[in-house]
Amino acid sequence: MVKGLPSIDQPDQLYEACLVEKQHRHSFPKESTSRAKVSLELIHTDVCGPIDLVSLGKNRYFLMFIDDYSRKTWVYFLKQKSEVEEEPIEPVTPLSPVSPTQSSPSSSSVDSPVKAGPQCTRSLKEIYDNLNHNQGMFCLFADTEPIDFDEASRSEKWRKAMNKEIGAIKKNDTWELTTFQLDKKLIGVKWVYKVKKNSKGEVKRYKARLVVKGYKQRAGIDYDEVFAPVARLETIRLLISLAALNKWKIHQIDVKLAFLNGFLDEEVYIEQPKGYVVRGHEDKVLRLKKAMYGLKQAPRAWNSRIDKYFQEKGFKK
């Protein structure tokens, strides 16, 4: 095909190592198969450091424990790393629990440090169970997201977040209460919790989102077309470059609960969300008028509505 190159015979044997190197790697599992089912069934721990914080004085290392089930975290600050490697752990005076809004931990008067030894050691379960009664044992308590509704419902801040989400859904007229038809498929819902933080790492707000278990939808029954165009990063860079070159103005907006604005063409029925079942109508279900997060056709429904709106206002792609 190229003039000047000698003719090369096709080898009979392929180089297997080359083929193996070009094969796609197996994807990581989306969810660990070894997650704990109850508290303290699985504990992750590690010694971290060294760190250089004025408030910690000579304590340059810390020993961290994380409960796999609840994701609760507590830390012991250590004077030397050798306390873990060579000798029984002798934690220094613990710090009081740190609020997520604090930029750095600060010392407070707590119980005197206990000397290490068999007669004074405490099990992780004992420390874990005494969390609400003796938080002085915890140097740092991480404010993590709840893993289910039962855990979130025990916290006022998460209850407020869930009430806000349900209020927004009802205000948007997303669903209607109706009697379930036996020839239809009922799809479940679940709560997803997330702590939103600002650039400083401080808690900005607590976000609870009700999502549909879209993986239970059936093609041709619960949804048809699902494709929706998505802006590539290269396109956005090109747009910004053109704006800078021509001195154009760029306006950016963020639509809250965007997917809830898309209308549905299919009949989709979902369960009443846990904690918000209408009294006296426990046997009824919700028929979706508009899309919700988790539905396979939600991106397409939202794109169709916003695209139609822009064209009606005279915009061109």
PDB file of C-alpha atoms in Angstrom:
ATOM      1  CA  MET A   1       0.000   0.000   0.000  1.00  0.00           C
ATOM      2  CA  VAL A   2       2.972   2.314   0.516  1.00  0.00           C
ATOM      3  CA  LYS A   3       5.527   2.679  -2.268  1.00  0.00           C
ATOM      4  CA  GLY A   4       9.092   1.780  -1.340  1.00  0.00           C
ATOM      5  CA  LEU A   5       8.294  -0.712   1.442  1.00  0.00           C
ATOM      6  CA  PRO A   6       9.361  -4.314   0.908  1.00  0.00           C
ATOM      7  CA  SER A   7       6.759  -7.063   0.839  1.00  0.00           C
ATOM      8  CA  ILE A   8       6.238  -8.606   4.303  1.00  0.00           C
ATOM      9  CA  ASP A   9       4.916 -12.085   4.769  1.00  0.00           C
ATOM     10  CA  GLN A  10       1.916 -12.432   7.109  1.00  0.00           C
ATOM     11  CA  PRO A  11       3.009 -14.288  10.251  1.00  0.00           C
ATOM     12  CA  ASP A  12       1.032 -17.412  11.101  1.00  0.00           C
ATOM     13  CA  GLN A  13       1.262 -16.878  14.871  1.00  0.00           C
ATOM     14  CA  LEU A  14      -0.043 -13.758  16.584  1.00  0.00           C
ATOM     15  CA  TYR A  15       1.649 -12.163  19.559  1.00  0.00           C
ATOM     16  CA  GLU A  16      -0.754 -13.056  22.360  1.00  0.00           C
ATOM     17  CA  ALA A  17       0.645 -10.554  24.866  1.00  0.00           C
ATOM     18  CA  CYS A  18      -0.208  -7.691  22.512  1.00  0.00           C
ATOM     19  CA  LEU A  19      -3.800  -8.874  22.225  1.00  0.00           C
ATOM     20  CA  VAL A  20      -4.168  -9.185  25.968  1.00  0.00           C
ATOM     21  CA  GLU A  21      -2.828  -5.673  26.548  1.00  0.00           C
ATOM     22  CA  LYS A  22      -5.385  -4.210  24.132  1.00  0.00           C
ATOM     23  CA  GLN A  23      -8.365  -5.938  25.682  1.00  0.00           C
ATOM     24  CA  HIS A  24     -10.738  -3.843  27.762  1.00  0.00           C
ATOM     25  CA  ARG A  25     -10.386  -4.226  31.487  1.00  0.00           C
ATOM     26  CA  HIS A  26     -13.244  -5.622  33.511  1.00  0.00           C
ATOM     27  CA  SER A  27     -15.320  -2.878  35.128  1.00  0.00           C
ATOM     28  CA  PHE A  28     -15.332  -2.433  38.880  1.00  0.00           C
ATOM     29  CA  PRO A  29     -18.480  -3.666  40.628  1.00  0.00           C
ATOM     30  CA  LYS A  30     -20.977  -0.895  41.313  1.00  0.00           C
ATOM     31  CA  GLU A  31     -21.531  -2.118  44.839  1.00  0.00           C
ATOM     32  CA  SER A  32     -19.356  -4.113  47.191  1.00  0.00           C
ATOM     33  CA  THR A  33     -20.432  -7.673  47.827  1.00  0.00           C
ATOM     34  CA  SER A  34     -18.957  -7.645  51.314  1.00  0.00           C
ATOM     35  CA  ARG A  35     -21.025  -4.834  52.883  1.00  0.00           C
ATOM     36  CA  ALA A  36     -21.931  -5.368  56.511  1.00  0.00           C
ATOM     37  CA  LYS A  37     -25.546  -6.093  57.470  1.00  0.00           C
ATOM     38  CA  VAL A  38     -25.359  -4.860  61.070  1.00  0.00           C
ATOM     39  CA  SER A  39     -23.255  -2.395  63.037  1.00  0.00           C
ATOM     40  CA  LEU A  40     -19.705  -3.502  63.929  1.00  0.00           C
ATOM     41  CA  GLU A  41     -19.856  -6.561  61.691  1.00  0.00           C
ATOM     42  CA  LEU A  42     -17.053  -5.049  59.613  1.00  0.00           C
ATOM     43  CA  ILE A  43     -14.653  -2.300  60.787  1.00  0.00           C
ATOM     44  CA  HIS A  44     -12.150  -0.482  58.565  1.00  0.00           C
ATOM     45  CA  THR A  45      -9.117   0.945  60.338  1.00  0.00           C
ATOM     46  CA  ASP A  46      -5.833   2.570  59.440  1.00  0.00           C
ATOM     47  CA  VAL A  47      -3.080   4.714  60.945  1.00  0.00           C
ATOM     48  CA  CYS A  48      -2.807   8.061  59.179  1.00  0.00           C
ATOM     49  CA  GLY A  49      -0.178  10.758  59.307  1.00  0.00           C
ATOM     50  CA  PRO A  50       2.072  12.454  59.903  1.00  0.00           C
ATOM     51  CA  ILE A  51       0.110  15.698  60.127  1.00  0.00           C
ATOM     52  CA  ASP A  52       1.202  19.128  61.270  1.00  0.00           C
ATOM     53  CA  LEU A  53      -1.563  20.946  63.108  1.00  0.00           C
ATOM     54  CA  VAL A  54      -0.872  23.521  65.800  1.00  0.00           C
ATOM     55  CA  SER A  55      -4.003  22.547  67.698  1.00  0.00           C
ATOM     56  CA  LEU A  56      -2.799  18.955  67.981  1.00  0.00           C
ATOM     57  CA  GLY A  57       0.557  19.809  69.489  1.00  0.00           C
ATOM     58  CA  LYS A  58       2.864  16.795  69.303  1.00  0.00           C
ATOM     59  CA  ASN A  59       0.132  14.434  68.138  1.00  0.00           C
ATOM     60  CA  ARG A  60       1.165  13.817  64.545  1.00  0.00           C
ATOM     61  CA  TYR A  61      -0.592  10.511  63.893  1.00  0.00           C
ATOM     62  CA  PHE A  62      -4.156   9.357  64.308  1.00  0.00           C
ATOM     63  CA  LEU A  63      -5.868   5.982  64.326  1.00  0.00           C
ATOM     64  CA  MET A  64      -9.160   5.929  62.402  1.00  0.00           C
ATOM     65  CA  PHE A  65     -12.051   3.478  62.703  1.00  0.00           C
ATOM     66  CA  ILE A  66     -14.989   3.344  60.268  1.00  0.00           C
ATOM     67  CA  ASP A  67     -18.052   1.177  60.790  1.00  0.00           C
ATOM     68  CA  ASP A  68     -18.938  -0.326  57.396  1.00  0.00           C
ATOM     69  CA  TYR A  69     -22.694  -0.463  58.059  1.00  0.00           C
ATOM     70  CA  SER A  70     -23.447   2.979  59.517  1.00  0.00           C
ATOM     71  CA  ARG A  71     -20.303   4.718  58.111  1.00  0.00           C
ATOM     72  CA  LYS A  72     -19.787   6.269  61.549  1.00  0.00           C
ATOM     73  CA  THR A  73     -16.186   7.309  62.077  1.00  0.00           C
ATOM     74  CA  TRP A  74     -14.081   7.974  65.145  1.00  0.00           C
ATOM     75  CA  VAL A  75     -10.436   8.849  65.570  1.00  0.00           C
ATOM     76  CA  TYR A  76      -7.737   8.598  68.249  1.00  0.00           C
ATOM     77  CA  PHE A  77      -4.818  11.003  68.015  1.00  0.00           C
ATOM     78  CA  LEU A  78      -1.479   9.381  68.810  1.00  0.00           C
ATOM     79  CA  LYS A  79       1.860  10.799  69.866  1.00  0.00           C
ATOM     80  CA  GLN A  80       3.907   8.324  67.851  1.00  0.00           C
ATOM     81  CA  LYS A  81       3.168   5.815  65.134  1.00  0.00           C
ATOM     82  CA  SER A  82       5.089   3.200  67.124  1.00  0.00           C
ATOM     83  CA  GLU A  83       2.260   3.164  69.665  1.00  0.00           C
ATOM     84  CA  VAL A  84       0.289   1.130  67.157  1.00  0.00           C
ATOM     85  CA  GLU A  85       3.098  -0.877  65.584  1.00  0.00           C
ATOM     86  CA  GLU A  86       5.029  -1.942  68.688  1.00  0.00           C
ATOM     87  CA  GLU A  87       3.002  -1.265  71.836  1.00  0.00           C
ATOM     88  CA  PRO A  88      -0.624  -1.321  72.999  1.00  0.00           C
ATOM     89  CA  ILE A  89      -2.493   1.781  71.848  1.00  0.00           C
ATOM     90  CA  GLU A  90      -2.329   4.627  74.327  1.00  0.00           C
ATOM     91  CA  PRO A  91      -4.542   7.391  72.960  1.00  0.00           C
ATOM     92  CA  VAL A  92      -3.953  10.934  74.072  1.00  0.00           C
ATOM     93  CA  THR A  93      -6.725  13.049  75.551  1.00  0.00           C
ATOM     94  CA  PRO A  94      -9.512  12.848  72.997  1.00  0.00           C
ATOM     95  CA  LEU A  95     -10.901  15.937  71.330  1.00  0.00           C
ATOM     96  CA  SER A  96     -14.565  16.817  71.496  1.00  0.00           C
ATOM     97  CA  PRO A  97     -16.681  15.919  68.458  1.00  0.00           C
ATOM     98  CA  VAL A  98     -16.067  18.294  65.581  1.00  0.00           C
ATOM     99  CA  SER A  99     -18.975  20.115  63.980  1.00  0.00           C
ATOM    100  CA  PRO A 100     -18.956  20.019  60.163  1.00  0.00           C
ATOM    101  CA  THR A 101     -18.957  23.825  60.179  1.00  0.00           C
ATOM    102  CA  GLN A 102     -15.685  24.044  62.117  1.00  0.00           C
ATOM    103  CA  SER A 103     -12.564  24.549  60.045  1.00  0.00           C
ATOM    104  CA  SER A 104     -10.319  22.746  62.529  1.00  0.00           C
ATOM    105  CA  PRO A 105     -10.826  20.679  65.699  1.00  0.00           C
ATOM    106  CA  SER A 106     -10.380  22.355  69.072  1.00  0.00           C
ATOM    107  CA  SER A 107      -9.535  20.799  72.433  1.00  0.00           C
ATOM    108  CA  SER A 108     -11.981  20.631  75.282  1.00  0.00           C
ATOM    109  CA  SER A 109     -11.903  19.303  78.826  1.00  0.00           C
ATOM    110  CA  VAL A 110     -12.808  15.603  78.838  1.00  0.00           C
ATOM    111  CA  ASP A 111     -11.910  12.600  80.925  1.00  0.00           C
ATOM    112  CA  SER A 112      -8.249  12.094  81.647  1.00  0.00           C
ATOM    113  CA  PRO A 113      -6.412   9.834  79.250  1.00  0.00           C
ATOM    114  CA  VAL A 114      -6.429   6.196  80.247  1.00  0.00           C
ATOM    115  CA  LYS A 115      -3.169   4.295  80.364  1.00  0.00           C
ATOM    116  CA  ALA A 116      -3.039   1.336  78.036  1.00  0.00           C
ATOM    117  CA  GLY A 117      -3.358  -2.056  79.593  1.00  0.00           C
ATOM    118  CA  PRO A 118      -5.560  -5.169  79.671  1.00  0.00           C
ATOM    119  CA  GLN A 119      -7.459  -3.923  82.709  1.00  0.00           C
ATOM    120  CA  CYS A 120      -8.664  -0.709  81.023  1.00  0.00           C
ATOM    121  CA  THR A 121      -9.159  -1.602  77.359  1.00  0.00           C
ATOM    122  CA  ARG A 122     -12.632  -1.113  75.876  1.00  0.00           C
ATOM    123  CA  SER A 123     -14.133  -3.011  72.984  1.00  0.00           C
ATOM    124  CA  LEU A 124     -15.297  -1.232  69.856  1.00  0.00           C
ATOM    125  CA  LYS A 125     -18.853  -2.327  70.593  1.00  0.00           C
ATOM    126  CA  GLU A 126     -18.752  -0.692  74.012  1.00  0.00           C
ATOM    127  CA  ILE A 127     -17.469   2.556  72.527  1.00  0.00           C
ATOM    128  CA  TYR A 128     -20.005   2.366  69.687  1.00  0.00           C
ATOM    129  CA  ASP A 129     -22.952   1.750  72.018  1.00  0.00           C
ATOM    130  CA  ASN A 130     -21.938   4.654  74.255  1.00  0.00           C
ATOM    131  CA  LEU A 131     -21.794   7.158  71.400  1.00  0.00           C
ATOM    132  CA  ASN A 132     -24.849   9.118  72.500  1.00  0.00           C
ATOM    133  CA  HIS A 133     -23.966   8.907  76.198  1.00  0.00           C
ATOM    134  CA  ASN A 134     -20.248   9.650  76.189  1.00  0.00           C
ATOM    135  CA  GLN A 135     -19.138  11.486  73.096  1.00  0.00           C
ATOM    136  CA  GLY A 136     -15.896  12.377  74.839  1.00  0.00           C
ATOM    137  CA  MET A 137     -14.606   9.011  73.720  1.00  0.00           C
ATOM    138  CA  PHE A 138     -14.819  10.216  70.122  1.00  0.00           C
ATOM    139  CA  CYS A 139     -12.135  12.539  68.843  1.00  0.00           C
ATOM    140  CA  LEU A 140     -13.950  13.083  65.560  1.00  0.00           C
ATOM    141  CA  PHE A 141     -17.457  12.049  64.594  1.00  0.00           C
ATOM    142  CA  ALA A 142     -18.130  12.269  60.882  1.00  0.00           C
ATOM    143  CA  ASP A 143     -21.534  13.576  59.795  1.00  0.00           C
ATOM    144  CA  THR A 144     -22.274  10.946  57.156  1.00  0.00           C
ATOM    145  CA  GLU A 145     -25.370  10.335  55.067  1.00  0.00           C
ATOM    146  CA  PRO A 146     -28.015   7.886  56.328  1.00  0.00           C
ATOM    147  CA  ILE A 147     -28.175   4.560  54.564  1.00  0.00           C
ATOM    148  CA  ASP A 148     -31.963   4.121  54.725  1.00  0.00           C
ATOM    149  CA  PHE A 149     -35.210   5.852  55.704  1.00  0.00           C
ATOM    150  CA  ASP A 150     -35.326   4.332  59.179  1.00  0.00           C
ATOM    151  CA  GLU A 151     -31.999   5.919  60.094  1.00  0.00           C
ATOM    152  CA  ALA A 152     -32.836   9.273  58.462  1.00  0.00           C
ATOM    153  CA  SER A 153     -36.245   9.527  60.136  1.00  0.00           C
ATOM    154  CA  ARG A 154     -34.558   9.673  63.543  1.00  0.00           C
ATOM    155  CA  SER A 155     -32.846  12.969  62.644  1.00  0.00           C
ATOM    156  CA  GLU A 156     -34.742  16.251  62.486  1.00  0.00           C
ATOM    157  CA  LYS A 157     -32.475  17.717  59.794  1.00  0.00           C
ATOM    158  CA  TRP A 158     -33.112  14.797  57.457  1.00  0.00           C
ATOM    159  CA  ARG A 159     -36.852  14.856  58.183  1.00  0.00           C
ATOM    160  CA  LYS A 160     -36.910  18.506  57.128  1.00  0.00           C
ATOM    161  CA  ALA A 161     -35.006  17.621  53.940  1.00  0.00           C
ATOM    162  CA  MET A 162     -37.520  14.881  53.108  1.00  0.00           C
ATOM    163  CA  ASN A 163     -40.471  17.190  53.815  1.00  0.00           C
ATOM    164  CA  LYS A 164     -38.963  19.761  51.472  1.00  0.00           C
ATOM    165  CA  GLU A 165     -38.563  17.163  48.713  1.00  0.00           C
ATOM    166  CA  ILE A 166     -42.146  15.906  49.060  1.00  0.00           C
ATOM    167  CA  GLY A 167     -43.404  19.513  49.119  1.00  0.00           C
ATOM    168  CA  ALA A 168     -41.597  20.309  45.862  1.00  0.00           C
ATOM    169  CA  ILE A 169     -42.972  17.175  44.199  1.00  0.00           C
ATOM    170  CA  LYS A 170     -46.552  17.945  45.233  1.00  0.00           C
ATOM    171  CA  LYS A 171     -46.231  21.599  44.219  1.00  0.00           C
ATOM    172  CA  ASN A 172     -45.080  20.473  40.783  1.00  0.00           C
ATOM    173  CA  ASP A 173     -48.151  18.197  40.469  1.00  0.00           C
ATOM    174  CA  THR A 174     -45.906  15.230  39.717  1.00  0.00           C
ATOM    175  CA  TRP A 175     -48.321  12.453  40.659  1.00  0.00           C
ATOM    176  CA  GLU A 176     -51.884  11.595  41.587  1.00  0.00           C
ATOM    177  CA  LEU A 177     -53.276   9.045  44.035  1.00  0.00           C
ATOM    178  CA  THR A 178     -55.166   6.273  42.278  1.00  0.00           C
ATOM    179  CA  THR A 179     -56.243   2.643  42.497  1.00  0.00           C
ATOM    180  CA  PHE A 180     -53.698   0.218  41.168  1.00  0.00           C
ATOM    181  CA  GLN A 181     -54.549  -1.707  38.011  1.00  0.00           C
ATOM    182  CA  LEU A 182     -53.552  -5.345  38.213  1.00  0.00           C
ATOM    183  CA  ASP A 183     -52.462  -5.489  34.571  1.00  0.00           C
ATOM    184  CA  LYS A 184     -49.839  -2.786  35.211  1.00  0.00           C
ATOM    185  CA  LYS A 185     -46.424  -3.072  36.856  1.00  0.00           C
ATOM    186  CA  LEU A 186     -45.822  -1.308  40.156  1.00  0.00           C
ATOM    187  CA  ILE A 187     -42.370   0.271  40.535  1.00  0.00           C
ATOM    188  CA  GLY A 188     -40.786   0.921  43.908  1.00  0.00           C
ATOM    189  CA  VAL A 189     -39.118   4.098  45.159  1.00  0.00           C
ATOM    190  CA  LYS A 190     -36.320   4.829  47.595  1.00  0.00           C
ATOM    191  CA  TRP A 191     -34.780   7.784  49.429  1.00  0.00           C
ATOM    192  CA  VAL A 192     -31.261   8.981  48.617  1.00  0.00           C
ATOM    193  CA  TYR A 193     -29.460  11.267  51.075  1.00  0.00           C
ATOM    194  CA  LYS A 194     -26.540  13.601  50.447  1.00  0.00           C
ATOM    195  CA  VAL A 195     -24.723  16.220  52.532  1.00  0.00           C
ATOM    196  CA  LYS A 196     -24.021  19.232  50.309  1.00  0.00           C
ATOM    197  CA  LYS A 197     -20.845  21.150  51.206  1.00  0.00           C
ATOM    198  CA  ASN A 198     -19.325  24.411  50.031  1.00  0.00           C
ATOM    199  CA  SER A 199     -15.778  25.016  48.820  1.00  0.00           C
ATOM    200  CA  LYS A 200     -14.542  25.275  52.434  1.00  0.00           C
ATOM    201  CA  GLY A 201     -15.874  21.868  53.343  1.00  0.00           C
ATOM    202  CA  GLU A 202     -18.657  23.304  55.502  1.00  0.00           C
ATOM    203  CA  VAL A 203     -22.137  21.809  55.379  1.00  0.00           C
ATOM    204  CA  LYS A 204     -24.326  23.892  53.090  1.00  0.00           C
ATOM    205  CA  ARG A 205     -27.531  21.884  53.277  1.00  0.00           C
ATOM    206  CA  TYR A 206     -28.924  18.398  53.693  1.00  0.00           C
ATOM    207  CA  LYS A 207     -30.442  17.005  50.510  1.00  0.00           C
ATOM    208  CA  ALA A 208     -32.980  14.173  50.397  1.00  0.00           C
ATOM    209  CA  ARG A 209     -34.153  12.976  46.997  1.00  0.00           C
ATOM    210  CA  LEU A 210     -36.922  10.521  46.191  1.00  0.00           C
ATOM    211  CA  VAL A 211     -35.913   8.363  43.225  1.00  0.00           C
ATOM    212  CA  VAL A 212     -37.676   5.631  41.279  1.00  0.00           C
ATOM    213  CA  LYS A 213     -36.183   2.144  41.006  1.00  0.00           C
ATOM    214  CA  GLY A 214     -35.851   2.411  37.250  1.00  0.00           C
ATOM    215  CA  TYR A 215     -33.994  -0.882  36.957  1.00  0.00           C
ATOM    216  CA  LYS A 216     -37.365  -2.626  37.410  1.00  0.00           C
ATOM    217  CA  GLN A 217     -38.888  -0.956  34.342  1.00  0.00           C
ATOM    218  CA  ARG A 218     -39.633  -3.073  31.273  1.00  0.00           C
ATOM    219  CA  ALA A 219     -38.939  -1.861  27.750  1.00  0.00           C
ATOM    220  CA  GLY A 220     -42.069  -1.356  25.653  1.00  0.00           C
ATOM    221  CA  ILE A 221     -44.298  -1.369  28.746  1.00  0.00           C
ATOM    222  CA  ASP A 222     -42.971   1.231  31.182  1.00  0.00           C
ATOM    223  CA  TYR A 223     -40.930   3.146  28.615  1.00  0.00           C
ATOM    224  CA  ASP A 224     -40.235   3.407  24.887  1.00  0.00           C
ATOM    225  CA  GLU A 225     -37.567   5.853  23.705  1.00  0.00           C
ATOM    226  CA  VAL A 226     -34.955   6.907  26.249  1.00  0.00           C
ATOM    227  CA  PHE A 227     -32.327   8.689  24.140  1.00  0.00           C
ATOM    228  CA  ALA A 228     -31.630  12.319  25.041  1.00  0.00           C
ATOM    229  CA  PRO A 229     -28.805  14.497  23.644  1.00  0.00           C
ATOM    230  CA  VAL A 230     -26.113  15.533  26.100  1.00  0.00           C
ATOM    231  CA  ALA A 231     -23.655  18.394  25.638  1.00  0.00           C
ATOM    232  CA  ARG A 232     -20.078  17.180  25.347  1.00  0.00           C
ATOM    233  CA  LEU A 233     -17.348  18.999  27.220  1.00  0.00           C
ATOM    234  CA  GLU A 234     -15.628  19.803  23.896  1.00  0.00           C
ATOM    235  CA  THR A 235     -18.781  21.595  22.733  1.00  0.00           C
ATOM    236  CA  ILE A 236     -18.908  23.706  25.877  1.00  0.00           C
ATOM    237  CA  ARG A 237     -15.239  24.652  25.489  1.00  0.00           C
ATOM    238  CA  LEU A 238     -15.844  25.638  21.861  1.00  0.00           C
ATOM    239  CA  LEU A 239     -18.812  27.777  22.875  1.00  0.00           C
ATOM    240  CA  ILE A 240     -16.779  29.578  25.538  1.00  0.00           C
ATOM    241  CA  SER A 241     -13.930  30.126  23.058  1.00  0.00           C
ATOM    242  CA  LEU A 242     -16.315  31.673  20.503  1.00  0.00           C
ATOM    243  CA  ALA A 243     -17.852  33.871  23.196  1.00  0.00           C
ATOM    244  CA  ALA A 244     -14.432  35.123  24.269  1.00  0.00           C
ATOM    245  CA  LEU A 245     -13.371  35.742  20.680  1.00  0.00           C
ATOM    246  CA  ASN A 246     -16.534  37.672  19.751  1.00  0.00           C
ATOM    247  CA  LYS A 247     -16.995  39.295  23.195  1.00  0.00           C
ATOM    248  CA  TRP A 248     -20.388  37.669  23.669  1.00  0.00           C
ATOM    249  CA  LYS A 249     -22.156  37.383  27.006  1.00  0.00           C
ATOM    250  CA  ILE A 250     -22.830  33.941  28.452  1.00  0.00           C
ATOM    251  CA  HIS A 251     -25.775  33.267  30.763  1.00  0.00           C
ATOM    252  CA  GLN A 252     -25.928  30.048  32.759  1.00  0.00           C
ATOM    253  CA  ILE A 253     -28.959  28.796  34.683  1.00  0.00           C
ATOM    254  CA  ASP A 254     -29.628  25.848  36.957  1.00  0.00           C
ATOM    255  CA  VAL A 255     -33.130  24.371  36.893  1.00  0.00           C
ATOM    256  CA  LYS A 256     -34.025  22.914  40.269  1.00  0.00           C
ATOM    257  CA  LEU A 257     -35.610  19.461  40.083  1.00  0.00           C
ATOM    258  CA  ALA A 258     -35.244  19.601  36.305  1.00  0.00           C
ATOM    259  CA  PHE A 259     -36.391  16.047  35.607  1.00  0.00           C
ATOM    260  CA  LEU A 260     -39.657  16.656  37.482  1.00  0.00           C
ATOM    261  CA  ASN A 261     -40.715  19.047  34.695  1.00  0.00           C
ATOM    262  CA  GLY A 262     -40.809  16.434  31.938  1.00  0.00           C
ATOM    263  CA  PHE A 263     -44.218  15.060  30.910  1.00  0.00           C
ATOM    264  CA  LEU A 264     -44.693  11.301  30.535  1.00  0.00           C
ATOM    265  CA  ASP A 265     -46.406   9.605  27.602  1.00  0.00           C
ATOM    266  CA  GLU A 266     -46.487   6.193  29.304  1.00  0.00           C
ATOM    267  CA  GLU A 267     -48.552   5.034  32.278  1.00  0.00           C
ATOM    268  CA  VAL A 268     -46.170   4.595  35.200  1.00  0.00           C
ATOM    269  CA  TYR A 269     -47.298   3.583  38.686  1.00  0.00           C
ATOM    270  CA  ILE A 270     -45.076   3.838  41.761  1.00  0.00           C
ATOM    271  CA  GLU A 271     -45.432   2.943  45.411  1.00  0.00           C
ATOM    272  CA  GLN A 272     -46.227   5.585  47.989  1.00  0.00           C
ATOM    273  CA  PRO A 273     -42.912   6.699  49.550  1.00  0.00           C
ATOM    274  CA  LYS A 274     -42.060   5.300  52.932  1.00  0.00           C
ATOM    275  CA  GLY A 275     -42.991   7.720  55.683  1.00  0.00           C
ATOM    276  CA  TYR A 276     -45.476   9.587  53.468  1.00  0.00           C
ATOM    277  CA  VAL A 277     -48.223   7.038  52.906  1.00  0.00           C
ATOM    278  CA  VAL A 278     -51.622   8.775  52.844  1.00  0.00           C
ATOM    279  CA  ARG A 279     -53.684   7.672  55.822  1.00  0.00           C
ATOM    280  CA  GLY A 280     -56.835   5.837  54.859  1.00  0.00           C
ATOM    281  CA  HIS A 281     -55.441   5.153  51.380  1.00  0.00           C
ATOM    282  CA  GLU A 282     -52.665   2.711  52.192  1.00  0.00           C
ATOM    283  CA  ASP A 283     -53.872   0.338  49.447  1.00  0.00           C
ATOM    284  CA  LYS A 284     -53.579   2.959  46.684  1.00  0.00           C
ATOM    285  CA  VAL A 285     -50.592   3.850  44.504  1.00  0.00           C
ATOM    286  CA  LEU A 286     -49.272   6.911  42.703  1.00  0.00           C
ATOM    287  CA  ARG A 287     -49.675   7.448  38.968  1.00  0.00           C
ATOM    288  CA  LEU A 288     -46.936   9.677  37.580  1.00  0.00           C
ATOM    289  CA  LYS A 289     -47.957  12.670  35.498  1.00  0.00           C
ATOM    290  CA  LYS A 290     -44.388  13.877  35.147  1.00  0.00           C
ATOM    291  CA  ALA A 291     -40.993  12.230  35.235  1.00  0.00           C
ATOM    292  CA  MET A 292     -38.981  11.542  38.365  1.00  0.00           C
ATOM    293  CA  TYR A 293     -35.317  10.894  38.994  1.00  0.00           C
ATOM    294  CA  GLY A 294     -34.465   7.270  38.346  1.00  0.00           C
ATOM    295  CA  LEU A 295     -36.908   6.727  35.467  1.00  0.00           C
ATOM    296  CA  LYS A 296     -35.229   5.580  32.272  1.00  0.00           C
ATOM    297  CA  GLN A 297     -37.208   8.060  30.171  1.00  0.00           C
ATOM    298  CA  ALA A 298     -36.690  11.006  32.572  1.00  0.00           C
ATOM    299  CA  PRO A 299     -33.773  12.610  30.631  1.00  0.00           C
ATOM    300  CA  ARG A 300     -35.681  12.374  27.343  1.00  0.00           C
ATOM    301  CA  ALA A 301     -38.898  13.774  28.863  1.00  0.00           C
ATOM    302  CA  TRP A 302     -37.046  16.772  30.277  1.00  0.00           C
ATOM    303  CA  ASN A 303     -35.097  17.413  27.066  1.00  0.00           C
ATOM    304  CA  SER A 304     -38.281  17.264  24.971  1.00  0.00           C
ATOM    305  CA  ARG A 305     -40.015  19.865  27.101  1.00  0.00           C
ATOM    306  CA  ILE A 306     -37.109  22.324  27.376  1.00  0.00           C
ATOM    307  CA  ASP A 307     -36.344  21.949  23.659  1.00  0.00           C
ATOM    308  CA  LYS A 308     -39.984  22.681  22.752  1.00  0.00           C
ATOM    309  CA  TYR A 309     -39.991  25.707  25.060  1.00  0.00           C
ATOM    310  CA  PHE A 310     -36.845  27.212  23.528  1.00  0.00           C
ATOM    311  CA  GLN A 311     -38.123  26.762  19.986  1.00  0.00           C
ATOM    312  CA  GLU A 312     -41.433  28.422  20.874  1.00  0.00           C
ATOM    313  CA  LYS A 313     -39.471  31.414  22.203  1.00  0.00           C
ATOM    314  CA  GLY A 314     -37.594  31.783  18.920  1.00  0.00           C
ATOM    315  CA  PHE A 315     -34.300  30.127  19.846  1.00  0.00           C
ATOM    316  CA  LYS A 316     -32.350  28.139  17.275  1.00  0.00           C
ATOM    317  CA  LYS A 317     -29.916  25.304  17.858  1.00  0.00           C
TER     318      LYS A 317
END
